[in-house]
Structure formats: structure tokens, C-alpha cells
Tab-separated table of C-alpha atoms in Angstrom:
chain	number	residue	atom	x	y	z
A	1	GLN	CA	-14.423	-54.322	-176.971
A	2	GLU	CA	-15.249	-50.615	-177.818
A	3	GLU	CA	-12.236	-47.888	-178.065
A	4	LEU	CA	-13.205	-44.356	-177.470
A	5	VAL	CA	-10.134	-42.075	-177.756
A	6	ALA	CA	-10.785	-38.194	-177.851
A	7	SER	CA	-9.798	-34.755	-178.660
A	8	GLY	CA	-8.415	-31.294	-179.612
A	9	GLY	CA	-9.098	-29.507	-176.218
A	10	GLY	CA	-7.948	-27.003	-174.877
A	11	SER	CA	-8.379	-23.123	-174.155
A	12	VAL	CA	-10.207	-20.037	-175.377
A	13	GLN	CA	-11.807	-17.384	-175.567
A	14	PRO	CA	-15.401	-17.009	-175.472
A	15	GLY	CA	-16.693	-16.235	-178.995
A	16	GLU	CA	-13.650	-18.514	-179.911
A	17	SER	CA	-14.081	-22.409	-181.969
A	18	LEU	CA	-12.861	-25.636	-181.286
A	19	ARG	CA	-13.445	-29.047	-182.879
A	20	LEU	CA	-13.001	-32.521	-181.169
A	21	SER	CA	-11.999	-35.553	-181.727
A	22	CYS	CA	-13.292	-39.428	-181.181
A	23	VAL	CA	-11.504	-42.296	-182.957
A	24	VAL	CA	-13.745	-45.010	-182.374
A	25	SER	CA	-12.364	-48.884	-182.511
A	26	GLY	CA	-14.955	-52.593	-182.075
A	27	ARG	CA	-17.751	-50.854	-184.079
A	28	THR	CA	-18.433	-49.282	-186.744
A	29	PHE	CA	-21.363	-46.183	-186.926
A	30	SER	CA	-24.262	-48.121	-188.464
A	31	ARG	CA	-25.182	-50.722	-185.716
A	32	ARG	CA	-26.166	-47.683	-183.271
A	33	GLY	CA	-25.818	-43.749	-182.609
A	34	ILE	CA	-23.074	-42.031	-180.741
A	35	GLY	CA	-22.416	-38.157	-179.495
A	36	TRP	CA	-20.701	-36.328	-176.814
A	37	PHE	CA	-21.484	-35.238	-173.370
A	38	ARG	CA	-19.856	-33.412	-171.777
A	39	GLN	CA	-19.458	-33.258	-167.478
A	40	THR	CA	-18.022	-30.445	-164.806
A	41	PRO	CA	-17.805	-30.707	-161.138
A	42	GLY	CA	-20.477	-30.591	-159.910
A	43	LYS	CA	-23.061	-30.682	-162.591
A	44	GLU	CA	-24.934	-33.672	-163.689
A	45	ARG	CA	-23.979	-35.397	-166.553
A	46	GLU	CA	-25.225	-33.365	-170.150
A	47	GLY	CA	-26.067	-35.372	-172.772
A	48	VAL	CA	-24.569	-32.645	-175.933
A	49	VAL	CA	-24.995	-34.446	-179.371
A	50	CYS	CA	-26.720	-37.747	-180.027
A	51	LEU	CA	-25.761	-38.151	-184.486
A	52	THR	CA	-27.753	-41.618	-185.163
A	53	SER	CA	-26.106	-45.034	-186.561
A	54	SER	CA	-27.455	-44.164	-190.960
A	55	GLY	CA	-26.170	-40.960	-189.966
A	56	ASP	CA	-29.120	-38.723	-191.614
A	57	LYS	CA	-29.747	-36.861	-188.626
A	58	THR	CA	-28.453	-35.134	-185.194
A	59	TYR	CA	-29.989	-34.560	-182.283
A	60	TYR	CA	-28.433	-31.357	-179.998
A	61	SER	CA	-29.244	-29.883	-176.829
A	62	ASN	CA	-30.078	-26.958	-176.869
A	63	SER	CA	-27.759	-25.555	-175.132
A	64	VAL	CA	-25.409	-25.850	-178.268
A	65	LYS	CA	-27.897	-25.772	-181.055
A	66	GLY	CA	-27.627	-23.554	-183.803
A	67	ARG	CA	-23.222	-23.612	-182.299
A	68	PHE	CA	-22.059	-26.801	-182.971
A	69	THR	CA	-21.544	-29.622	-185.298
A	70	MET	CA	-21.275	-33.335	-184.995
A	71	SER	CA	-19.776	-35.137	-188.056
A	72	ARG	CA	-18.714	-37.880	-189.022
A	73	ASP	CA	-15.883	-39.679	-190.983
A	74	SER	CA	-16.951	-43.261	-191.637
A	75	THR	CA	-13.174	-44.286	-193.674
A	76	LYS	CA	-10.944	-43.079	-190.479
A	77	ASN	CA	-13.505	-44.172	-188.471
A	78	THR	CA	-13.442	-40.947	-186.356
A	79	VAL	CA	-16.538	-38.178	-185.503
A	80	TYR	CA	-15.835	-34.578	-184.758
A	81	LEU	CA	-17.899	-31.983	-182.463
A	82	GLN	CA	-17.175	-28.666	-184.717
A	83	MET	CA	-17.706	-26.199	-181.575
A	84	ASN	CA	-17.856	-22.136	-182.580
A	85	SER	CA	-19.312	-19.379	-180.435
A	86	LEU	CA	-18.229	-20.531	-177.523
A	87	ARG	CA	-19.130	-19.479	-173.730
A	88	ALA	CA	-17.670	-19.684	-170.719
A	89	GLU	CA	-20.945	-21.935	-169.630
A	90	ASP	CA	-19.368	-24.117	-172.086
A	91	ALA	CA	-16.680	-25.039	-170.081
A	92	ALA	CA	-16.250	-28.848	-169.127
A	93	VAL	CA	-14.661	-32.073	-170.215
A	94	TYR	CA	-16.284	-33.946	-172.855
A	95	TYR	CA	-16.550	-37.295	-174.049
A	96	CYS	CA	-16.729	-39.314	-177.173
A	97	ALA	CA	-19.546	-41.616	-176.096
A	98	THR	CA	-21.948	-44.785	-176.785
A	99	PRO	CA	-25.648	-43.840	-175.996
A	100	VAL	CA	-26.976	-47.027	-173.968
A	101	HIS	CA	-30.572	-46.990	-176.515
A	102	PRO	CA	-29.302	-48.394	-180.614
A	103	VAL	CA	-31.731	-44.991	-181.175
A	104	CYS	CA	-30.899	-41.752	-180.571
A	105	ASP	CA	-32.673	-39.714	-177.891
A	106	PRO	CA	-33.735	-36.495	-179.393
A	107	LEU	CA	-34.188	-35.572	-175.796
A	108	VAL	CA	-30.392	-35.378	-175.751
A	109	SER	CA	-29.810	-34.424	-172.501
A	110	ARG	CA	-30.123	-36.972	-171.094
A	111	THR	CA	-29.297	-39.265	-172.640
A	112	PRO	CA	-27.733	-42.872	-170.933
A	113	TRP	CA	-24.650	-43.466	-171.999
A	114	ARG	CA	-22.728	-46.531	-172.056
A	115	ASP	CA	-19.241	-46.576	-172.799
A	116	TRP	CA	-17.368	-43.626	-172.955
A	117	GLY	CA	-13.176	-42.649	-173.234
A	118	GLN	CA	-10.488	-40.451	-171.989
A	119	GLY	CA	-12.405	-37.526	-172.017
A	120	THR	CA	-10.917	-33.953	-173.501
A	121	GLN	CA	-11.359	-30.522	-171.339
A	122	VAL	CA	-12.964	-27.778	-173.194
A	123	THR	CA	-11.669	-24.695	-170.589
A	124	VAL	CA	-13.360	-20.620	-171.956
A	125	SER	CA	-12.404	-17.518	-170.273
A	126	THR	CA	-10.574	-14.283	-171.174
């Protein structure tokens, strides 16, 4: 059974950075894409990024493009989300997740997700 354990959230000021980590077990990266979505109370879930199973293509939502970078370390079964130039609107609970479809959707903000872990809280405020 697939398990995704996210960590690394915290409280930062606007303009600062955070790096989230997600340890994945029960699956291999080569079978299906993997990504992150975020959610805040009262708002729809928003897909943030999806990394393809081959690892050679990453799709970002327009809201984070140019500021966030996703990577993976297959030797550690871990994916990362480097978040730079954080804004107040980035505050949310971030979930590492597996998309429903094996192939990442370039419109990542609307990606349906199949499995995710407990999430990690990111707070951005002065």
C-alpha cells in the first residue's frame, strides 16, 4: 500500500523560503507521476506541481511557476518542493500526492489526486 509522508512546513515571512520533503513508500516513481497540491479552508484544492514518472518533465501551476521547484531523489524514495519568494497567498496545508492518471496533466491546478498523506502546514505572514 502506498504511503506518502510530508514534512518541512513552517512559519515564514513573505519573501522567505521553505523546502518540503515527502518520503514515499509502497510504489516506485517510474510507474506514475507524483506531485503536490495545497488546500486552505473554504477554498478548492489546488494542484501545485506534478513530476512525470520519467522525471524529465515538471508541470507547475501558474501561481507558483518560477518560484517553486520540485525534485526527486530515487535513492531515498523522496521528493522535494523548494518554495522560494513565498507570498501570503501560498499559505496552506501542502500534500504530497499521487495523481489519478499515471501521466501528469499540464493543467496541474485541476489535477485529480488519488492518494496523499497527512500534509504539512505552511504559514506565510509578517
